[in-house]
Coordinates of C-alpha atoms and ligand atoms in Angstrom, one line a residue:
M16 CA 134.2 94.4 64.8
S17 CA 136.9 96.9 66.2
G18 CA 136.7 95.8 69.9
R19 CA 133.2 97.3 70.7
L20 CA 131.0 95.4 72.9
D21 CA 127.9 94.4 70.4
I22 CA 124.5 94.9 72.1
V23 CA 121.3 93.3 70.5
I24 CA 118.0 94.6 71.9
V25 CA 115.3 92.1 70.7
G26 CA 111.8 93.8 70.7
G27 CA 110.7 97.3 69.8
G28 CA 107.7 98.1 72.3
T29 CA 108.1 100.5 75.1
A30 CA 110.8 98.5 76.8
G31 CA 112.7 97.9 73.8
W32 CA 113.0 101.6 72.7
M33 CA 113.3 102.9 76.3
C34 CA 116.5 100.7 76.6
A35 CA 117.6 101.8 73.2
A36 CA 117.2 105.2 74.0
A37 CA 119.0 105.1 77.2
C38 CA 121.8 103.4 75.4
A39 CA 121.9 106.2 72.8
A40 CA 122.1 108.8 75.6
K41 CA 124.5 107.3 77.8
L42 CA 126.6 104.6 76.1
D43 CA 130.2 105.7 74.3
P44 CA 129.5 104.6 70.7
R45 CA 133.3 104.0 70.4
R46 CA 132.9 101.3 73.0
Y47 CA 129.4 99.9 72.2
R48 CA 127.4 99.2 69.1
V49 CA 123.6 98.9 69.9
R50 CA 121.1 97.4 67.5
L51 CA 117.3 97.0 68.1
L52 CA 115.5 94.2 66.2
E53 CA 111.8 94.4 65.8
S54 CA 109.0 93.0 63.7
E55 CA 106.0 95.3 62.6
E56 CA 104.3 92.0 61.6
I57 CA 104.2 90.8 65.1
G58 CA 103.6 94.3 66.6
T59 CA 103.6 95.4 70.2
V60 CA 101.3 94.8 73.3
G61 CA 99.8 98.3 72.7
V62 CA 98.7 98.9 76.2
G63 CA 100.7 100.5 79.3
E64 CA 99.4 104.0 79.2
A65 CA 99.6 104.9 82.9
T66 CA 102.9 105.5 84.7
L67 CA 104.5 106.5 88.0
P68 CA 106.6 109.7 88.6
Q69 CA 109.7 107.9 88.0
M70 CA 109.0 108.3 84.4
K71 CA 109.8 112.1 84.5
D72 CA 113.0 111.1 86.0
F73 CA 113.8 108.7 83.1
N74 CA 112.9 111.3 80.6
D75 CA 115.0 114.0 82.5
F76 CA 117.8 111.4 82.5
L77 CA 117.5 111.1 78.5
G78 CA 117.4 114.9 78.4
L79 CA 113.9 115.0 76.7
D80 CA 111.9 118.0 76.5
E81 CA 108.7 117.6 78.6
R82 CA 106.4 119.5 76.5
E83 CA 107.7 118.0 73.3
F84 CA 107.4 114.7 74.8
M85 CA 103.8 115.5 76.0
A86 CA 102.6 116.6 72.8
A87 CA 104.2 113.7 70.8
T88 CA 102.4 111.2 73.0
Q89 CA 99.0 112.8 73.4
A90 CA 99.8 112.9 77.1
S91 CA 98.0 114.2 80.2
F92 CA 99.1 114.7 83.7
K93 CA 98.6 112.0 86.5
L94 CA 98.5 113.0 90.2
G95 CA 97.6 109.6 91.4
I96 CA 95.1 106.6 90.9
E97 CA 91.3 107.0 92.3
F98 CA 90.2 103.7 93.5
V99 CA 86.4 103.2 93.2
N100 CA 84.4 100.6 95.1
W101 CA 87.5 99.1 96.6
G102 CA 87.1 98.5 100.1
R103 CA 83.5 98.5 100.1
Q104 CA 80.9 99.2 97.4
G105 CA 80.5 103.1 97.0
D106 CA 83.8 103.8 98.7
R107 CA 86.4 105.9 96.8
Y108 CA 89.9 107.1 97.6
I109 CA 92.9 108.5 95.8
H110 CA 96.4 107.0 96.1
P111 CA 98.6 110.2 95.5
F112 CA 101.8 110.9 94.4
G113 CA 102.6 113.1 97.2
T114 CA 102.8 113.3 100.9
F115 CA 100.1 113.6 103.6
G116 CA 100.3 116.9 105.7
R117 CA 103.8 117.7 107.0
P118 CA 105.9 116.4 109.6
V119 CA 105.3 118.0 113.1
G120 CA 108.4 117.6 115.4
E121 CA 109.7 114.0 116.0
A122 CA 106.5 112.2 114.4
D123 CA 105.3 112.3 110.9
F124 CA 102.0 113.6 110.1
F125 CA 100.2 110.3 109.7
S126 CA 101.1 109.6 113.4
Y127 CA 99.3 112.8 114.4
W128 CA 96.3 112.0 112.0
A129 CA 96.1 108.5 113.4
R130 CA 96.0 110.1 116.9
A131 CA 93.3 112.7 115.9
N132 CA 91.4 109.9 114.2
I133 CA 91.1 107.7 117.2
A134 CA 90.0 110.7 119.1
G135 CA 87.4 111.5 116.5
T136 CA 88.7 114.8 115.8
A137 CA 90.3 114.3 112.4
A138 CA 89.0 114.8 108.9
P139 CA 89.5 112.0 106.3
L140 CA 93.2 111.4 105.9
F141 CA 92.8 112.3 102.3
D142 CA 91.7 116.0 103.0
Y143 CA 95.2 116.6 104.1
C144 CA 97.0 116.0 100.8
F145 CA 97.7 118.7 98.2
P146 CA 97.7 116.5 95.1
I147 CA 94.7 114.6 96.2
V148 CA 92.5 117.8 96.8
M149 CA 93.8 119.3 93.5
A150 CA 93.1 116.0 91.6
K151 CA 89.6 116.0 92.9
A152 CA 89.0 119.6 91.6
D153 CA 90.4 118.5 88.2
R154 CA 93.1 121.0 88.4
F155 CA 96.9 120.9 88.1
M156 CA 100.0 123.0 88.4
L157 CA 103.7 122.1 88.4
P158 CA 105.4 121.7 91.6
N159 CA 106.9 125.1 92.6
G160 CA 110.1 123.8 93.9
N161 CA 109.7 125.6 97.3
P162 CA 110.0 122.8 100.1
D163 CA 108.1 124.9 102.8
D164 CA 105.1 125.3 100.4
V165 CA 102.3 122.8 100.7
R166 CA 101.8 123.2 96.9
N167 CA 105.2 121.7 96.5
A168 CA 104.4 118.4 98.2
F169 CA 103.8 116.2 95.2
S170 CA 105.3 114.7 92.2
Y171 CA 103.4 113.6 89.1
A172 CA 103.6 111.3 86.2
Y173 CA 101.8 110.9 82.8
H174 CA 99.1 109.4 81.0
L175 CA 100.3 108.6 77.4
D176 CA 99.6 106.7 74.2
A177 CA 102.0 103.7 74.3
F178 CA 102.2 103.5 70.6
L179 CA 103.3 106.9 70.3
Y180 CA 105.7 107.0 73.2
A181 CA 107.5 103.9 71.5
R182 CA 107.6 105.7 68.0
F183 CA 108.8 109.1 69.9
L184 CA 111.7 107.3 71.4
R185 CA 112.5 105.4 68.3
R186 CA 112.8 108.7 66.3
W187 CA 114.9 110.0 69.0
A188 CA 117.1 106.9 69.6
E189 CA 117.7 106.3 65.7
A190 CA 118.7 110.2 65.5
R191 CA 121.2 109.4 68.0
G192 CA 122.8 106.3 66.4
I193 CA 120.9 103.4 67.3
E194 CA 120.5 100.9 64.2
R195 CA 117.2 99.2 63.9
V196 CA 116.6 96.1 62.0
E197 CA 113.2 95.1 61.0
G198 CA 112.2 91.5 60.7
R199 CA 110.8 88.4 62.5
I200 CA 113.6 86.4 64.5
V201 CA 113.0 82.9 63.6
D202 CA 116.0 81.2 65.2
V203 CA 118.2 81.8 68.1
E204 CA 121.5 80.2 68.2
R205 CA 123.4 79.4 71.4
D206 CA 127.1 78.9 72.0
G207 CA 127.9 75.4 72.2
E208 CA 130.5 75.8 75.2
D209 CA 128.8 77.9 77.7
G210 CA 125.4 78.1 76.4
R211 CA 125.2 81.8 75.9
I212 CA 123.4 83.4 73.1
A213 CA 125.5 83.7 70.2
A214 CA 123.2 85.0 67.4
V215 CA 119.5 85.3 66.2
T216 CA 118.5 84.4 62.5
M217 CA 115.8 86.9 60.8
A218 CA 113.2 85.5 58.4
S219 CA 115.1 87.2 55.8
G220 CA 118.0 84.9 56.4
A221 CA 120.1 87.6 58.1
R222 CA 122.1 86.5 61.1
V223 CA 122.7 89.0 63.9
A224 CA 125.3 88.2 66.4
G225 CA 126.0 89.8 69.5
D226 CA 127.9 89.9 73.0
L227 CA 124.9 91.1 75.2
F228 CA 121.3 90.5 74.1
I229 CA 118.5 92.5 75.7
D230 CA 115.3 90.5 75.5
C231 CA 112.3 92.8 75.0
S232 CA 110.2 90.6 73.3
G233 CA 107.1 90.9 75.2
F234 CA 105.1 88.1 76.8
R235 CA 106.9 85.6 74.3
S236 CA 110.2 85.9 76.3
L237 CA 111.9 84.7 73.1
L238 CA 115.4 84.6 74.5
L239 CA 115.3 84.5 78.1
G240 CA 112.2 82.2 78.7
Q241 CA 112.1 80.2 75.4
T242 CA 115.7 79.9 74.5
L243 CA 117.5 79.9 77.9
D244 CA 114.6 78.3 79.6
V245 CA 114.3 80.4 82.7
G246 CA 110.8 79.7 84.0
L247 CA 108.2 81.9 85.5
E248 CA 107.8 82.1 89.1
D249 CA 104.0 82.0 89.2
W250 CA 102.1 84.2 91.4
S251 CA 98.6 83.8 90.0
H252 CA 97.5 82.5 93.2
W253 CA 97.7 85.8 94.6
L254 CA 97.1 87.8 91.7
P255 CA 94.4 85.8 90.0
C256 CA 93.5 88.2 87.3
D257 CA 95.0 86.5 83.9
S258 CA 93.1 88.5 81.3
A259 CA 92.0 92.0 80.1
V260 CA 89.9 93.5 77.7
A261 CA 91.0 97.0 76.3
V262 CA 89.1 99.4 74.2
P263 CA 89.8 103.2 73.4
S264 CA 86.8 105.6 73.7
A265 CA 86.1 109.2 72.6
R266 CA 87.6 111.9 74.8
S267 CA 84.9 112.8 77.4
D268 CA 84.6 116.0 79.4
A269 CA 86.0 114.4 82.5
F270 CA 89.6 115.1 81.7
T271 CA 90.7 114.0 85.0
P272 CA 94.7 114.6 86.2
Y273 CA 94.4 110.9 87.5
T274 CA 93.9 107.4 86.6
R275 CA 90.7 105.6 87.5
A276 CA 90.3 102.0 88.7
T277 CA 86.9 100.8 89.6
R278 CA 86.5 97.5 91.1
R279 CA 84.1 95.1 89.3
S280 CA 82.6 91.7 90.0
A281 CA 85.5 89.7 88.5
G282 CA 88.3 92.1 88.6
W283 CA 88.6 96.1 88.0
Q284 CA 88.3 98.7 85.3
W285 CA 90.8 101.3 84.0
R286 CA 90.1 104.7 82.9
I287 CA 92.9 106.7 81.4
P288 CA 92.3 110.1 79.9
L289 CA 94.6 111.1 77.1
Q290 CA 94.5 114.3 74.7
H291 CA 92.8 112.4 71.8
R292 CA 91.1 109.7 73.4
T293 CA 90.2 107.9 76.7
G294 CA 91.9 104.3 77.2
N295 CA 89.8 101.6 79.1
G296 CA 90.2 98.2 80.2
Y297 CA 88.5 95.6 82.4
V298 CA 91.3 93.4 84.0
Y299 CA 89.8 90.1 85.2
A300 CA 90.1 86.6 86.4
S301 CA 88.9 84.4 83.6
R302 CA 87.7 81.8 86.1
H303 CA 85.1 84.1 87.3
I304 CA 83.9 85.8 83.9
S305 CA 83.9 85.1 80.2
D306 CA 85.7 87.2 77.6
D307 CA 82.3 88.1 76.1
A308 CA 80.8 89.1 79.4
A309 CA 83.7 91.1 80.4
A310 CA 83.8 93.0 77.0
A311 CA 80.2 93.8 77.6
A312 CA 80.6 94.9 81.1
L313 CA 83.4 97.3 79.8
L314 CA 81.5 98.6 76.8
A315 CA 78.4 99.3 79.2
N316 CA 80.8 101.7 81.5
L317 CA 82.4 103.8 79.1
D318 CA 82.0 107.7 79.2
G319 CA 82.5 108.1 75.6
E320 CA 81.7 106.3 72.3
A321 CA 84.0 103.2 71.8
L322 CA 86.4 103.8 68.9
A323 CA 87.4 100.2 68.2
D324 CA 86.4 96.5 69.0
P325 CA 87.4 95.4 72.4
R326 CA 90.6 93.4 72.4
V327 CA 91.6 90.6 74.6
L328 CA 95.0 90.1 76.0
R329 CA 96.1 87.2 78.3
F330 CA 99.0 87.2 80.9
K331 CA 99.9 85.5 84.1
A332 CA 101.3 87.3 87.4
G333 CA 105.0 86.5 87.9
K334 CA 108.6 87.1 87.2
R335 CA 111.3 84.9 85.7
H336 CA 113.4 83.4 88.2
Q337 CA 116.4 85.3 86.7
G338 CA 116.1 88.5 84.9
W339 CA 119.5 88.1 83.7
S340 CA 121.0 84.7 82.7
H341 CA 124.1 83.9 80.7
N342 CA 124.5 87.1 78.3
C343 CA 120.8 87.9 78.3
I344 CA 119.1 90.7 80.4
A345 CA 115.1 90.7 79.9
M346 CA 113.1 93.7 80.4
G347 CA 109.7 94.6 80.3
L348 CA 107.1 91.8 79.7
A349 CA 109.9 89.3 78.8
G350 CA 110.9 89.5 82.4
G351 CA 107.6 89.3 84.2
F352 CA 104.2 91.1 84.7
L353 CA 102.4 92.2 87.6
E354 CA 99.0 93.3 86.9
P355 CA 98.6 96.9 85.9
L356 CA 96.5 98.1 88.8
E357 CA 99.4 100.4 90.2
S358 CA 101.0 101.3 86.8
T359 CA 104.3 99.7 87.7
S360 CA 105.5 97.7 84.5
I361 CA 106.9 100.7 82.8
Y362 CA 108.7 101.7 86.1
L363 CA 110.3 98.0 86.1
V364 CA 111.5 98.6 82.7
Q365 CA 113.3 101.5 83.8
V366 CA 114.7 100.1 87.0
A367 CA 116.1 97.2 84.7
I368 CA 117.7 99.7 82.4
M369 CA 119.4 101.7 84.9
H370 CA 120.9 98.6 86.6
M371 CA 121.7 97.2 83.2
L372 CA 123.6 100.6 82.7
T373 CA 125.4 100.4 86.1
L374 CA 126.4 96.8 85.8
L375 CA 126.9 96.7 82.0
P376 CA 130.1 94.5 81.4
A377 CA 133.0 96.0 79.4
E378 CA 133.7 92.9 77.4
P379 CA 132.1 89.7 76.3
A380 CA 133.1 87.6 79.4
I381 CA 130.6 88.4 82.0
D382 CA 131.6 88.5 85.7
P383 CA 129.0 86.4 87.4
A384 CA 128.8 89.2 90.1
L385 CA 127.0 91.5 87.5
P386 CA 124.0 89.1 86.9
A387 CA 123.8 88.4 90.7
E388 CA 123.4 91.8 91.7
F389 CA 121.1 92.7 89.0
N390 CA 118.8 89.7 89.9
R391 CA 118.9 90.6 93.7
V392 CA 117.7 94.0 93.0
L393 CA 115.1 93.2 90.8
D394 CA 113.7 90.5 93.0
I395 CA 113.4 92.9 95.6
E396 CA 111.4 95.4 93.3
Y397 CA 108.9 92.6 92.3
D398 CA 108.4 91.4 95.7
R399 CA 107.6 94.7 97.3
I400 CA 105.4 95.5 94.4
R401 CA 103.6 92.1 94.5
D402 CA 102.9 92.5 98.2
F403 CA 101.6 96.2 97.5
L404 CA 99.1 94.9 94.9
I405 CA 98.0 91.8 97.0
L406 CA 96.9 94.4 99.6
H407 CA 94.5 96.0 97.2
Y408 CA 93.0 92.7 96.7
V409 CA 92.8 91.3 100.2
A410 CA 91.2 94.5 101.9
N411 CA 87.8 94.1 100.3
A412 CA 84.2 93.2 100.9
A413 CA 83.8 89.4 99.9
D414 CA 80.9 90.3 97.6
A415 CA 81.5 88.1 94.5
P416 CA 83.4 84.8 94.0
L417 CA 86.6 86.4 93.1
W418 CA 86.5 88.8 96.1
E419 CA 85.7 85.5 98.3
Q420 CA 88.7 84.0 97.1
V421 CA 91.1 86.8 97.5
T422 CA 90.0 87.8 101.0
S423 CA 90.2 84.5 102.4
M424 CA 93.7 83.6 100.7
K425 CA 96.9 83.0 102.7
L426 CA 99.2 86.0 102.3
P427 CA 102.9 86.4 101.8
D428 CA 104.5 86.6 105.3
T429 CA 106.1 89.9 104.5
L430 CA 102.7 91.3 103.7
R431 CA 101.0 89.6 106.8
D432 CA 103.7 91.4 108.9
R433 CA 102.9 94.7 107.3
I434 CA 99.4 94.5 107.9
D435 CA 99.8 93.7 111.5
R436 CA 102.4 96.4 112.2
F437 CA 100.1 98.9 110.5
R438 CA 96.8 97.9 112.5
H439 CA 99.0 98.0 115.6
R440 CA 100.2 101.4 115.6
G441 CA 100.3 102.7 111.8
H442 CA 103.9 101.8 111.4
V443 CA 105.1 101.5 107.7
P444 CA 108.7 100.3 107.4
A445 CA 110.2 102.5 104.8
Y446 CA 112.7 101.4 102.1
R447 CA 115.7 103.1 101.1
D448 CA 114.8 102.9 97.3
G449 CA 112.1 101.5 95.2
L450 CA 108.4 101.2 95.6
F451 CA 106.3 102.0 97.4
G452 CA 106.8 104.6 100.1
P453 CA 105.0 105.1 103.3
T454 CA 102.3 107.6 101.8
S455 CA 101.3 104.9 99.3
W456 CA 101.0 102.2 102.1
Q457 CA 98.9 104.7 104.1
A458 CA 96.5 105.7 101.2
V459 CA 95.7 102.2 100.5
F460 CA 95.3 100.9 103.9
V461 CA 93.2 103.5 105.1
G462 CA 91.2 104.0 101.8
Q463 CA 90.3 100.3 102.1
G464 CA 89.4 100.4 105.8
I465 CA 92.2 99.1 107.6
V466 CA 93.2 101.8 110.3
P467 CA 95.6 101.9 113.2
Q468 CA 94.2 100.9 116.6
A469 CA 96.7 103.2 118.5
A470 CA 99.0 106.0 117.4
D471 CA 102.8 106.2 117.5
R472 CA 104.0 107.4 121.0
L473 CA 105.8 110.2 119.4
A474 CA 103.0 111.9 118.4
D475 CA 101.7 112.4 121.9
I476 CA 103.8 115.7 122.2
L477 CA 100.8 117.9 121.0
P478 CA 98.2 119.0 123.2
D479 CA 94.7 117.9 121.7
A480 CA 93.4 121.5 121.2
V481 CA 96.7 122.4 119.3
L482 CA 96.5 119.2 117.3
A483 CA 93.2 120.1 116.2
E484 CA 93.9 123.6 115.3
R485 CA 97.0 122.5 113.4
L486 CA 94.9 120.0 111.4
D487 CA 92.1 122.7 110.5
A488 CA 94.9 125.1 109.5
L489 CA 96.6 122.7 107.1
S490 CA 93.5 121.6 105.3
A491 CA 92.6 125.3 105.0
T492 CA 96.0 125.7 103.4
I493 CA 95.5 122.9 101.0
A494 CA 92.3 124.3 99.9
Y495 CA 93.5 127.8 99.5
G496 CA 96.6 126.5 97.5
V497 CA 94.4 124.5 95.1
Q498 CA 92.8 127.6 93.9
S499 CA 96.2 128.6 92.5
A500 CA 96.1 125.6 90.2
R501 CA 94.5 125.7 86.7
D502 CA 91.9 123.6 85.1
H503 CA 93.7 120.5 83.9
A504 CA 92.5 120.6 80.4
A505 CA 93.1 124.1 80.0
F506 CA 96.7 123.6 81.5
V507 CA 97.4 120.8 79.2
S508 CA 96.1 122.7 75.9
D509 CA 98.5 125.5 76.9
Y510 CA 101.5 123.7 78.0
C511 CA 101.8 120.7 75.6
P512 CA 98.8 120.8 73.1
A513 CA 99.0 117.6 70.9
P514 CA 98.3 117.6 67.2
A515 CA 95.0 116.1 66.2
P516 CA 95.8 112.4 65.4
Ligands
FAD604 C1 96.4 94.6 80.0 C2 97.5 95.6 80.5 C3 97.6 96.8 80.9 C4 99.1 97.4 81.0 N1 99.0 98.8 81.6 C5 100.1 99.3 82.0 C6 100.1 100.5 82.6 O1 98.9 101.3 82.9 N2 101.2 101.1 83.0 C7 102.4 100.2 82.8 O2 103.5 100.8 83.3 N3 102.4 99.2 82.0 C8 101.3 98.6 81.8 N4 101.4 97.4 81.1 C9 102.6 96.7 80.9 C10 103.1 97.5 79.6 O3 102.1 97.3 78.6 C11 104.4 96.9 79.2 O4 105.2 97.0 80.2 C12 105.0 97.6 78.1 O5 104.2 97.9 77.0 C13 106.3 97.0 77.6 O6 106.0 95.9 76.8 P1 107.2 95.3 76.0 O7 108.0 96.2 75.2 O8 107.9 94.4 77.1 O9 106.3 94.1 75.1 P2 105.5 94.2 73.6 O10 105.1 95.6 73.5 O11 104.9 93.2 73.4 O12 106.8 94.4 72.5 C14 107.5 93.4 72.2 C15 108.3 93.6 70.9 O13 109.0 92.4 70.6 C16 108.9 92.3 69.2 N5 108.9 90.8 69.0 C17 108.4 89.6 69.6 N6 108.9 88.6 69.1 C18 109.6 88.9 68.0 C19 110.1 88.3 67.0 N7 110.1 86.8 67.0 N8 110.9 88.7 66.0 C20 111.4 90.1 66.2 N9 110.5 90.7 67.0 C21 109.8 90.4 67.9 C22 107.6 92.6 69.0 O14 107.5 93.0 67.6 C23 107.6 94.0 69.7 O15 108.3 95.0 69.1 C24 100.1 96.8 80.8 C25 100.1 95.4 80.4 C26 98.9 94.8 80.1 C27 98.9 93.5 79.6

């Protein structure tokens, strides 16, 4: 084959088609041939409908038209996640895609809030955040690009139909030269010398050889896990939910511009509003509730008529020891899975794609520095997300066996350290890249009852009365700004109306 590097993507779920689309958009077809193999008979996992703002970056990177993409995937906007009953029963807070307040002099806004909170003169932290106040009013507007305007202090993500998203990307990628091969892979052939993957065999008998294989085969992890025997680093002792039951329901009047995650006795329930329906699921620890009881609890807590029978999915929290081994890179569920509480899986697919493109070998021989760098970056991303998710579990009332288990477990040292630092003076060490930024940590800490005992000394500079005045002025500005946002449902039906399914 003409000296081109032959890339074979195995799997056509969200991960496979995102990867294929990125290859179509960015790789020179004279140097790379890209094929995607998928089996309609096996199908996709069919969930994964809440995203992070980075998905907009990915779509922009491809050059997708936002309105077209949203209409094609029945999408709505997402300003954050509302957590209900986390911390204590009856509590609710929103983890926003935006910032709290504005920096004042040397210190960040949070330090001033922490100081006023200790003095008893602050409103709840969440009142000082534009996207939260807008979300609670069920309103939406696009950021206006003016860095001085509080109405610009947010980003947004999407709720989308996972099946339609993969279909949309497939059309897009095939139109740009990606070759799709339909059929089930029944055998994987390894090179006798160095153990790399040489080819896969389809049920039809066709043999598909390649230089680089991208494993997007879902939980099966057909190439990386099964063939190359790269094991899973098991984190289920920290993240004990191992099952989910999912069901779509009829769209309800509550067309919220946020995902809802409601804590339940053996896990939590998601609610994701789309244009044509609402996605729902109960993520649970099977040790603490049966599948039937979980399905019954889910069906009893829908806000619209169920549109299908509940479907059970199994998983284990963890990541593969190496996401790139030999000539195989895993993306999506084939590379690992951390439960969907913070909608991080599609983001991790995106991170893997961006690093694959950056580190892509130019020839079949692979410099070991490339997988080493890929694995280093992905490990960091997974570790940080893991800690952030565990925080949601640990900061709760121990009001049921699952919650007794997780509130008394030994934490990773990295998370223990973060909690201690935050309690001390509200410090949240920031990362240069990746998830999650200080606002996210502050939201979950404070939302679940962990507040700083003292404030950063840099926030001493304003006199009490001036600080109180500024806080009042800020919440008034935010409340006023929200009035210029539109009803979310009306905004979506004007901006990106989806055809009836
Ligand atoms: C309960 C739950 C809720 C989730 N919620 C979210 C969320 O809100 N947000 C988020 O970002 N992520 C979420 N995720 C994760 C998200 O669903 C996945 O990350 C995403 O869908 C990518 O899946 P995938 O493409 O890796 O795998 P899949 O969708 O399973 O695709 C696997 C592909 O491999 C193919 N395949 C497998 N074996 C073979 C074979 N032998 N031959 C040929 N083809 C084969 C299949 O046909 C399919 O095309 C959730 C996951 C679960 C389990």
